[in-house]
Amino acid sequence: MTDVEHQKWWGWGVEGIAFHHEDKPAFAGFVLDKVGIDLTQPGGEPPTFDEIEVPASRLGDDLGAQLRAAVGDHQVSTDDMLRVVHTYGKGMRDLVRVRAGDLPRVPDAVVYPANEDEVRAVVDAVVAADAVLIPFGGGSNISGSLTPQPHEERTVISLDLGRMNRVLEIDESSGLARIQAGGLGPDIEEQLTTRGWTMGHQPDSFKHSTLGGWIATRSSGMQSDKYGDIADITRGFRVVLPGKVVELRPLPSTSTGPSVREMIIGSEGRLGVVTEAWVNVHRVPENRDVIAYLFPNWAAGLAAMAEISTSDASPTITRVSDANETSFSLATRKASKGISGKVGEGLFEVLRRRGWDLEKVCLSYIGYEGGTAKIRAEKSIVGKIIGKHGGIRLGRGPGALYDQKKFDTPYIRDFLLDRGAIGDVSETAAPWSKLGQVYTTTVRAARAKFAELGVTGFIMCHLSHSYHSGACLYFTFAFPPNADDDFLGQYDAVKTVIQQSFIDSGATLSHHHGVGTDHAPWLEQDISEAGTDLMVGLLRAADPGRNLNPGTLI
Ligand code: FAD
């Protein structure tokens, strides 16, 4: 059997790793206060696999034989657990449904190709059989982009790229690397850094997402201010379509009409299978520093981030949390570590004496990379801007905390689900001039919906990923649903008002989680009716039989 490793079938990450609160003294009080959950009560357990019923595979003998001929007997699986792992991503809707054993349509087989020739053979066989093919990277998407359509009558094949995970070549003169699409973040970075290079793309899902998935969902990493989003980083690729391969050589720029590169980036498996890509890579930086700062309020933090984006400094990370997210960060700190040292020294008392309202303070992280002189100069510029907006520097210790926590926090959604509560995210981007309004409208809409549902809800936000003309706002919300209505119905109600408030206040439906099925209802409002028509035409031309991941995007 294949040796590709997968995430838990019921939740985020790998077995044996979970979120714990016992080492975070302030967390239980915070959760009780904000969402009314008493952590002194034992949480529930995730279901066991035996408790769920998996529909039988419908893989027919003919297609099965062709797939086995294409990739080898051991790389085609109809195993129930593997098919369930390949049914959902890791969105809240996915987690709730998979835990409940809600499996209307499960892929009939999972196929693990080793190279592009095998991908071509699989794609051709699937399309010739009028079956459905769904490319699978790490399964980490949170927009419902790889789940088979519930009433799909045709055979469904999940094509897992996990064996194609090698860095194939590095063009050192150009700062380009050719990398197979199934490489997970750690696979790729390990192979690059041993040769002195980095891609610099670090989404929070880094450990469990792949290059192909990043490209297919227009991903963005936490250091995008320096390295760019995946749409900037990806310079060329090979994409397998039925009977042909789209090949785009890596070019720094080109004027060859509407960009095929941009058509593929964000295509969520509907325009073919990305097998490898040329991406920008950089020399591993000499130094890396993340410094924490504190602002007296959200407006000051936003104004400072906007000013930094047009300054002579070019940090790798610009991030500021609103007051709610700041209180969450403080509540998740471990005993006597990081920022608590500062707090313990009476910093907050000093700030209070200076007239700060401690309910409104906003924590910020700014990342720096490069030579010592460059970093020093950038810190000086940033420090002045932060001071001008009333902020203060906390230092490197709290900054290191950000690096430590960034890959752990995702486990918190399963922790909340075990206690009957929903915790999820919605993110967007808008011009600087609109960000304040997007924030206010969204928070207000979510709170109004919490009140309507009669639930104790919490919403927090941070700004990250700064651009010349605007930035991303990333909202996290949590609430224990009331007993009157269905769990997912209440989740949908909150998610819907948040998404609609993005559109209504001039922001996009998503900055980096793609469209999938979850965000598809807002696509036309985002790109206009005529824009949607263009997209429909493209998808029809590329895939007239709707064999490639139908249902996602449109
Ligand atoms: P999958 O989930 O396997 O697939 C996603 C889509 O891409 C599907 O439509 C699939 O068919 C298609 N696809 C996959 N591989 C290929 C291929 N080779 N060719 C064609 N189509 C393909 N995203 C960010 O951008 N930044 C973040 O910081 C971030 N943080 C996250 C944190 C958590 C806790 C979670 C759960 C998700 C987060 N995400 C983030 C979302 C997710 O990780 C991204 O959408 C990621 O790009 C998906 O990659 P994947 O390899 O897991 O793709």
XYZ file of C-alpha atoms and ligand atoms in Angstrom:
607
model
C 0.000 0.000 0.000
C 1.045 3.571 -0.544
C 3.259 5.215 2.082
C 1.689 8.674 1.711
C 0.750 9.993 5.167
C -2.601 11.656 5.743
C -4.244 13.915 8.267
C -6.758 12.583 10.785
C -9.983 11.549 9.090
C -12.020 13.534 11.641
C -9.955 16.659 12.237
C -6.898 18.810 11.732
C -3.336 17.527 11.657
C -1.995 14.149 12.653
C -3.017 11.719 15.375
C -1.380 12.379 18.722
C -1.267 16.181 18.410
C -4.082 18.261 19.865
C -4.729 21.610 21.531
C -4.392 21.578 25.331
C -5.277 24.366 27.719
C -3.880 23.012 31.000
C -0.557 24.846 30.477
C -2.326 28.144 29.670
C -3.572 29.533 32.962
C -5.805 32.280 31.554
C -7.510 30.214 28.862
C -10.337 28.545 30.804
C -11.521 31.866 32.240
C -11.341 33.496 28.828
C -13.428 30.775 27.157
C -16.032 30.832 29.932
C -16.293 34.605 29.667
C -16.388 34.887 25.866
C -18.326 31.834 24.706
C -19.777 30.462 27.930
C -18.011 27.090 27.815
C -16.923 25.622 31.123
C -13.634 23.816 30.622
C -13.807 22.203 34.040
C -16.411 19.901 32.462
C -14.950 17.048 30.404
C -15.100 17.487 26.611
C -16.590 14.910 24.275
C -14.471 12.523 22.248
C -14.248 12.514 18.456
C -16.095 9.556 16.935
C -14.343 6.287 16.250
C -14.190 5.118 12.672
C -16.344 2.079 13.455
C -19.217 4.403 14.353
C -19.614 5.730 10.831
C -21.019 3.981 7.811
C -19.057 4.359 4.603
C -20.883 3.839 1.301
C -19.378 1.000 -0.721
C -17.003 1.809 -3.563
C -18.607 1.824 -7.000
C -15.328 1.413 -8.870
C -16.051 -0.809 -11.861
C -13.732 -3.569 -13.066
C -12.766 -1.881 -16.339
C -11.787 1.494 -14.898
C -10.188 -0.242 -11.906
C -8.021 -2.316 -14.240
C -6.982 0.749 -16.241
C -6.083 2.691 -13.099
C -4.022 -0.215 -11.769
C -2.292 -0.511 -15.117
C -1.513 3.215 -14.967
C -0.036 3.461 -11.469
C 0.490 -0.095 -10.215
C -1.706 -2.369 -8.113
C -0.594 -0.954 -4.766
C -1.323 2.645 -5.683
C -5.059 2.261 -6.223
C -7.055 1.970 -3.032
C -10.719 1.401 -2.244
C -10.037 1.297 1.494
C -12.860 2.955 3.476
C -10.645 5.071 5.733
C -8.630 6.419 2.793
C -11.775 7.210 0.843
C -13.193 9.141 3.799
C -9.925 11.051 4.278
C -10.245 12.127 0.633
C -13.912 13.147 0.914
C -13.588 16.409 2.801
C -11.215 19.270 3.409
C -10.859 20.842 6.851
C -13.518 23.557 6.844
C -15.947 23.729 9.748
C -18.701 22.285 7.589
C -16.362 19.426 6.608
C -15.413 18.646 10.199
C -18.993 18.661 11.452
C -20.166 16.459 8.602
C -17.370 13.919 8.725
C -17.656 13.569 12.514
C -21.391 12.958 12.056
C -20.711 10.311 9.398
C -22.547 12.456 6.850
C -21.089 10.881 3.715
C -23.538 11.226 0.819
C -20.809 10.674 -1.783
C -17.326 9.358 -1.120
C -14.649 8.881 -3.796
C -14.809 5.344 -5.131
C -11.040 5.001 -5.249
C -7.914 6.903 -4.318
C -5.079 6.794 -6.842
C -1.448 7.721 -6.104
C 0.579 8.467 -9.259
C 4.374 8.661 -9.109
C 5.008 10.932 -12.075
C 3.378 13.001 -14.797
C 3.071 10.091 -17.236
C 1.000 8.248 -14.677
C -1.136 11.339 -14.062
C -1.779 11.559 -17.799
C -2.783 7.919 -17.991
C -5.168 8.315 -15.052
C -6.749 11.520 -16.395
C -7.280 9.965 -19.817
C -8.759 6.771 -18.389
C -11.115 8.661 -16.068
C -12.369 11.003 -18.784
C -12.746 8.164 -21.323
C -14.904 6.340 -18.779
C -16.920 9.526 -18.163
C -15.973 9.382 -14.509
C -15.027 12.298 -12.230
C -11.490 13.171 -11.203
C -10.727 15.271 -8.120
C -7.084 16.258 -7.558
C -6.033 16.034 -3.894
C -3.045 17.757 -2.280
C -3.015 17.846 1.527
C -6.794 18.025 1.928
C -6.426 21.211 4.004
C -8.748 23.516 2.046
C -11.503 25.216 3.993
C -13.822 26.199 1.171
C -15.347 22.823 0.251
C -13.338 22.499 -2.944
C -12.679 18.764 -3.139
C -15.845 17.113 -1.946
C -17.731 15.071 -4.570
C -21.144 16.394 -5.543
C -23.721 14.699 -3.264
C -25.760 13.242 -6.142
C -22.881 12.347 -8.448
C -23.891 9.171 -10.288
C -20.583 8.707 -12.054
C -17.548 6.982 -10.571
C -15.425 9.417 -8.539
C -11.653 9.117 -8.412
C -9.505 11.096 -5.970
C -6.062 11.706 -7.455
C -3.622 12.116 -4.569
C -0.372 13.794 -5.618
C 1.399 12.888 -2.365
C 4.097 10.722 -3.961
C 5.172 13.558 -6.251
C 7.020 15.613 -3.670
C 10.516 16.303 -4.976
C 12.379 19.481 -5.771
C 13.502 18.581 -9.289
C 15.942 21.354 -10.094
C 17.116 24.784 -9.013
C 18.098 27.466 -11.512
C 20.476 29.294 -9.190
C 21.158 32.158 -11.606
C 17.471 32.999 -11.823
C 16.270 32.127 -8.311
C 13.792 29.573 -9.642
C 13.033 26.011 -8.536
C 11.078 23.306 -10.342
C 9.059 21.390 -7.766
C 6.542 18.544 -7.993
C 3.014 19.590 -7.098
C 2.418 17.045 -4.312
C 5.201 18.331 -2.045
C 3.983 19.411 1.414
C 5.415 22.601 2.908
C 8.008 20.840 5.093
C 9.068 18.473 2.231
C 9.718 21.408 -0.027
C 11.449 23.675 2.457
C 13.707 20.892 3.722
C 14.899 20.091 0.216
C 15.408 23.773 -0.594
C 17.060 24.900 2.631
C 19.666 22.111 2.557
C 20.817 23.824 -0.639
C 20.596 27.316 0.860
C 17.270 28.337 -0.680
C 13.742 29.028 0.524
C 10.396 29.617 -1.144
C 9.278 31.730 1.797
C 5.665 30.558 1.414
C 4.339 29.690 4.861
C 0.569 29.448 5.201
C -0.654 28.463 8.679
C -1.509 25.112 7.063
C 2.121 24.750 5.864
C 2.638 21.299 7.418
C -0.396 19.752 5.724
C -0.815 21.542 2.387
C 0.939 21.123 -0.958
C 2.348 23.237 -3.746
C -0.411 22.042 -6.125
C -3.082 22.891 -3.546
C -1.573 26.330 -2.938
C -1.638 27.065 -6.660
C -5.146 25.672 -7.114
C -6.560 27.819 -4.274
C -4.482 31.028 -4.695
C -2.865 30.604 -1.324
C -1.019 33.232 0.703
C 1.642 32.688 3.358
C 2.317 34.696 6.472
C 5.472 36.225 4.936
C 3.695 37.355 1.785
C 4.712 40.983 2.285
C 8.191 39.973 1.190
C 7.765 36.785 -0.843
C 4.378 37.498 -2.432
C 1.289 35.327 -2.644
C 1.493 32.016 -4.495
C 0.137 33.843 -7.551
C 3.331 35.969 -7.538
C 5.678 33.151 -6.560
C 4.507 30.711 -9.267
C 6.191 31.546 -12.560
C 5.385 28.514 -14.718
C 3.992 24.986 -14.530
C 2.770 21.869 -16.268
C -0.920 21.031 -16.125
C -2.403 17.758 -17.366
C -5.700 17.982 -19.240
C -7.385 15.083 -21.056
C -5.052 14.151 -23.907
C -2.727 17.150 -23.506
C -0.427 19.110 -21.249
C -0.395 22.875 -20.764
C 3.229 23.905 -20.392
C 4.180 27.370 -19.248
C 7.876 28.066 -19.050
C 9.063 30.150 -16.111
C 9.163 33.770 -17.190
C 9.725 36.860 -15.089
C 6.956 38.594 -17.058
C 5.228 38.296 -20.420
C 2.680 40.192 -22.519
C 1.092 37.124 -24.102
C -2.568 38.099 -23.858
C -4.973 37.069 -21.100
C -2.770 35.172 -18.707
C -3.105 31.384 -18.888
C -0.928 31.308 -15.781
C -3.550 33.342 -13.925
C -6.343 31.135 -15.289
C -4.761 28.046 -13.778
C -3.893 29.699 -10.461
C -7.077 29.380 -8.409
C -8.706 26.854 -10.769
C -9.350 24.361 -7.910
C -8.777 21.277 -10.056
C -11.311 22.323 -12.698
C -8.784 23.076 -15.421
C -6.605 20.015 -14.971
C -3.946 18.602 -12.686
C -0.867 20.674 -11.873
C 2.010 18.201 -11.838
C 4.932 20.539 -11.237
C 5.655 24.234 -11.022
C 8.518 26.668 -11.365
C 8.513 28.954 -8.356
C 10.602 31.884 -7.192
C 13.111 30.913 -4.528
C 15.395 33.103 -2.421
C 18.645 32.624 -0.544
C 17.911 31.692 3.087
C 18.112 35.059 4.848
C 21.059 35.854 7.074
C 18.791 36.937 9.946
C 15.135 36.623 10.799
C 13.420 38.579 13.521
C 9.801 38.999 14.558
C 9.225 41.939 16.884
C 6.026 42.550 18.839
C 4.516 45.989 19.351
C 1.439 47.257 21.155
C -1.004 49.917 19.954
C -3.462 51.821 22.123
C -6.346 50.882 19.796
C -7.336 49.284 16.478
C -7.549 52.515 14.478
C -3.969 53.368 15.430
C -2.796 49.901 14.427
C -4.529 50.059 11.044
C -3.143 53.507 10.308
C 0.380 52.375 11.200
C 0.164 49.282 8.943
C -1.005 51.456 6.038
C 1.879 53.850 6.567
C 4.442 51.039 6.831
C 3.208 49.638 3.495
C 4.203 52.823 1.688
C 7.380 53.492 3.672
C 10.962 52.653 2.728
C 10.835 49.636 5.037
C 9.837 46.294 3.514
C 9.046 43.930 6.378
C 8.194 40.278 5.709
C 5.188 40.287 8.054
C 2.886 43.146 9.002
C 0.193 42.046 11.362
C -1.967 43.723 13.957
C -4.733 42.090 16.018
C -7.847 43.868 17.201
C -8.507 44.117 20.937
C -10.440 40.835 20.997
C -7.710 38.876 19.245
C -5.144 40.507 21.513
C -7.042 39.258 24.556
C -7.213 35.798 22.946
C -3.415 35.841 22.394
C -2.843 36.804 25.998
C -5.207 34.042 27.123
C -3.351 31.381 25.127
C 0.104 32.266 26.451
C 1.792 29.669 28.567
C 2.586 30.350 32.215
C 5.442 32.867 32.686
C 6.556 32.842 29.063
C 6.766 35.479 26.326
C 4.585 38.485 26.737
C 3.591 37.515 30.259
C 7.095 38.444 31.397
C 6.505 41.970 30.228
C 3.048 42.012 31.695
C 4.439 40.628 34.936
C 6.880 43.507 35.075
C 3.972 45.848 35.287
C 3.963 47.084 31.715
C 0.199 47.219 31.625
C 0.178 49.207 34.837
C 2.521 51.747 33.277
C 0.296 51.946 30.199
C -2.759 52.420 32.327
C -1.064 55.321 34.094
C -0.285 56.791 30.675
C -4.005 56.800 29.923
C -4.296 53.658 27.777
C -7.611 51.809 27.921
C -6.348 48.251 28.414
C -9.563 46.815 26.975
C -8.597 48.320 23.632
C -4.886 47.516 23.244
C -3.867 45.812 20.017
C -0.919 43.448 19.635
C 1.154 43.696 16.473
C 3.921 41.592 14.953
C 6.340 42.864 12.363
C 8.782 40.459 10.685
C 12.182 41.407 9.342
C 14.664 39.445 7.236
C 18.047 40.122 5.698
C 21.456 41.521 6.583
C 22.043 43.222 9.922
C 22.237 46.742 8.477
C 19.059 46.316 6.439
C 17.105 45.006 9.407
C 18.414 47.778 11.638
C 17.365 50.439 9.133
C 13.912 48.888 8.671
C 13.323 48.583 12.403
C 14.194 52.223 12.782
C 11.705 53.310 10.090
C 8.975 51.036 11.447
C 9.690 52.076 15.035
C 9.180 55.737 14.153
C 5.882 55.008 12.376
C 4.644 52.935 15.285
C 5.640 55.664 17.745
C 3.871 58.276 15.628
C 0.647 56.267 15.976
C 1.053 55.937 19.719
C 2.408 52.354 19.697
C 5.245 50.898 21.776
C 7.765 48.115 21.174
C 7.392 44.950 23.245
C 10.389 43.191 21.786
C 11.683 39.943 20.420
C 10.449 37.553 23.165
C 6.755 38.080 22.428
C 7.652 38.029 18.727
C 9.124 34.539 19.118
C 5.837 33.511 20.680
C 4.119 34.258 17.393
C 6.420 31.824 15.579
C 5.825 29.142 18.209
C 2.053 29.345 18.210
C 1.348 29.738 14.516
C 1.094 26.025 13.700
C -0.611 25.000 16.981
C -3.629 27.277 16.925
C -5.366 25.328 14.088
C -5.931 22.423 16.499
C -8.238 24.625 18.568
C -11.215 24.086 16.236
C -11.312 20.373 17.085
C -10.953 21.230 20.782
C -14.040 23.469 20.516
C -15.997 20.922 18.488
C -15.326 18.318 21.182
C -17.118 20.747 23.510
C -20.036 21.345 21.161
C -18.881 24.754 19.915
C -18.131 26.163 16.491
C -14.918 28.037 15.738
C -14.122 29.151 12.205
C -12.597 31.867 10.044
C -13.503 34.169 7.160
C -10.966 36.393 5.513
C -11.039 39.106 2.916
C -9.064 41.941 1.362
C -9.967 45.536 0.571
C -8.320 48.865 -0.227
C -6.858 50.756 2.744
C -9.618 53.344 2.434
C -12.308 50.710 3.057
C -10.697 48.480 5.689
C -12.085 50.348 8.699
C -15.605 50.083 7.300
C -15.211 46.397 6.357
C -14.116 45.691 9.906
C -16.933 47.589 11.604
C -19.658 46.251 9.325
C -18.500 42.663 9.675
C -18.158 42.686 13.449
C -21.554 44.347 13.759
C -23.209 41.830 11.409
C -21.772 38.845 13.281
C -22.803 40.210 16.669
C -26.322 40.931 15.435
C -26.587 37.344 14.204
C -25.265 35.964 17.517
C -27.957 38.005 19.291
C -30.670 36.818 16.906
C -29.655 33.199 17.502
C -29.483 33.831 21.242
C -25.913 32.531 21.520
C -22.815 33.791 23.333
C -20.581 34.520 20.346
C -17.116 35.947 19.948
C -15.503 37.515 16.888
C -11.932 38.717 16.568
C -9.799 39.947 13.695
C -6.295 40.725 12.540
C -4.848 42.578 9.614
C -2.086 40.770 7.731
C -0.724 40.569 4.166
C -0.186 44.238 3.312
C -0.113 45.473 -0.283
C 0.416 48.830 -1.937
C -3.328 49.547 -2.039
C -4.785 47.550 0.834
C -4.571 44.507 3.061
C -6.255 41.332 4.239
C -8.574 41.236 7.253
C -8.832 37.815 8.871
C -11.816 37.191 11.157
C -12.170 34.282 13.578
C -15.502 33.579 15.224
C -16.711 31.096 17.804
C -19.978 30.242 19.541
C -21.797 27.314 21.092
C -24.969 26.908 18.997
C -28.310 27.030 20.746
C -30.291 23.837 21.196
C -33.227 24.908 19.001
C -31.805 24.731 15.531
C -29.444 22.507 13.615
C -25.738 22.980 14.281
C -24.694 23.660 10.698
C -27.707 25.865 10.043
C -26.501 28.244 12.748
C -22.951 28.110 11.448
C -24.231 28.951 7.946
C -26.255 31.848 9.321
C -23.194 33.474 10.927
C -20.828 32.679 8.049
C -23.359 34.103 5.562
C -23.692 37.492 7.238
C -19.924 37.775 7.480
C -19.392 36.927 3.799
C -22.185 39.247 2.701
C -20.803 42.101 4.754
C -17.461 41.670 2.941
C -19.130 42.108 -0.429
C -21.433 44.909 0.717
C -18.559 46.932 2.114
C -16.374 46.636 -0.990
C -14.150 43.711 -0.039
C -13.579 40.352 -1.750
C -15.248 37.064 -0.807
C -11.868 35.613 0.193
C -8.262 36.759 0.196
C -6.601 33.335 0.196
C -9.015 30.464 0.829
C -10.419 30.322 -2.686
C -14.024 29.887 -3.764
C -14.850 26.197 -3.465
C -18.505 25.456 -2.872
C -18.694 27.399 0.378
C -17.929 30.805 -1.143
C -19.462 30.143 -4.572
C -22.772 31.922 -3.717
C -20.841 35.227 -3.582
C -18.725 34.765 -6.715
C -20.959 36.685 -9.091
C -21.229 39.607 -6.677
C -17.440 39.577 -6.409
C -16.516 39.456 -10.105
C -19.776 40.650 -11.776
C -22.212 38.714 -13.956
C -20.140 39.260 -17.088
C -17.028 38.115 -15.257
C -18.833 34.937 -14.205
C -19.858 34.347 -17.841
C -16.201 34.483 -18.870
C -15.338 31.929 -16.249
C -18.180 29.607 -17.244
C -16.982 29.759 -20.864
C -13.449 28.880 -19.849
C -14.537 25.905 -17.745
C -16.842 24.597 -20.474
C -14.139 24.822 -23.112
C -11.550 23.060 -20.966
C -13.839 20.383 -19.567
C -16.974 19.907 -21.687
C -17.922 16.659 -19.932
C -17.615 18.151 -16.437
C -15.215 15.391 -15.484
C -12.763 17.586 -13.561
C -13.869 18.384 -10.019
C -17.341 19.591 -11.062
C -19.272 21.767 -8.657
C -16.448 23.758 -7.156
C -16.015 27.439 -8.164
C -19.284 27.637 -10.147
P -6.406 20.399 -1.090
O -7.219 20.809 0.055
O -6.036 18.988 -1.212
O -7.154 20.836 -2.436
C -7.656 22.138 -2.583
C -8.147 22.349 -4.008
O -7.031 22.309 -4.890
C -9.104 21.275 -4.497
O -10.004 21.860 -5.389
C -8.198 20.326 -5.246
O -8.897 19.594 -6.225
C -7.194 21.274 -5.851
N -5.873 20.707 -6.085
C -5.026 20.198 -5.164
N -3.890 19.803 -5.747
C -4.019 20.069 -7.065
C -3.184 19.879 -8.195
N -1.967 19.341 -8.102
N -3.649 20.267 -9.411
C -4.878 20.813 -9.539
N -5.698 21.008 -8.498
C -5.271 20.652 -7.277
N -4.526 28.900 3.162
C -3.667 29.904 2.912
O -3.520 30.290 1.756
N -2.963 30.516 3.909
C -3.062 30.112 5.199
O -2.401 30.667 6.075
C -3.942 29.028 5.487
N -4.061 28.580 6.754
C -4.898 27.533 7.007
C -4.991 27.042 8.312
C -5.820 25.972 8.594
C -5.942 25.463 9.985
C -6.562 25.358 7.564
C -7.446 24.192 7.853
C -6.468 25.825 6.259
C -5.645 26.921 5.978
N -5.521 27.415 4.680
C -4.664 28.446 4.417
C -6.298 26.816 3.591
C -5.584 25.667 2.852
O -4.472 25.203 3.566
C -5.206 26.141 1.463
O -6.375 26.308 0.713
C -4.228 25.218 0.723
O -3.727 25.932 -0.364
C -4.832 23.920 0.238
O -3.769 23.077 -0.189
P -3.923 21.502 -0.154
O -2.683 20.933 -0.716
O -4.307 21.056 1.177
O -5.111 21.313 -1.206
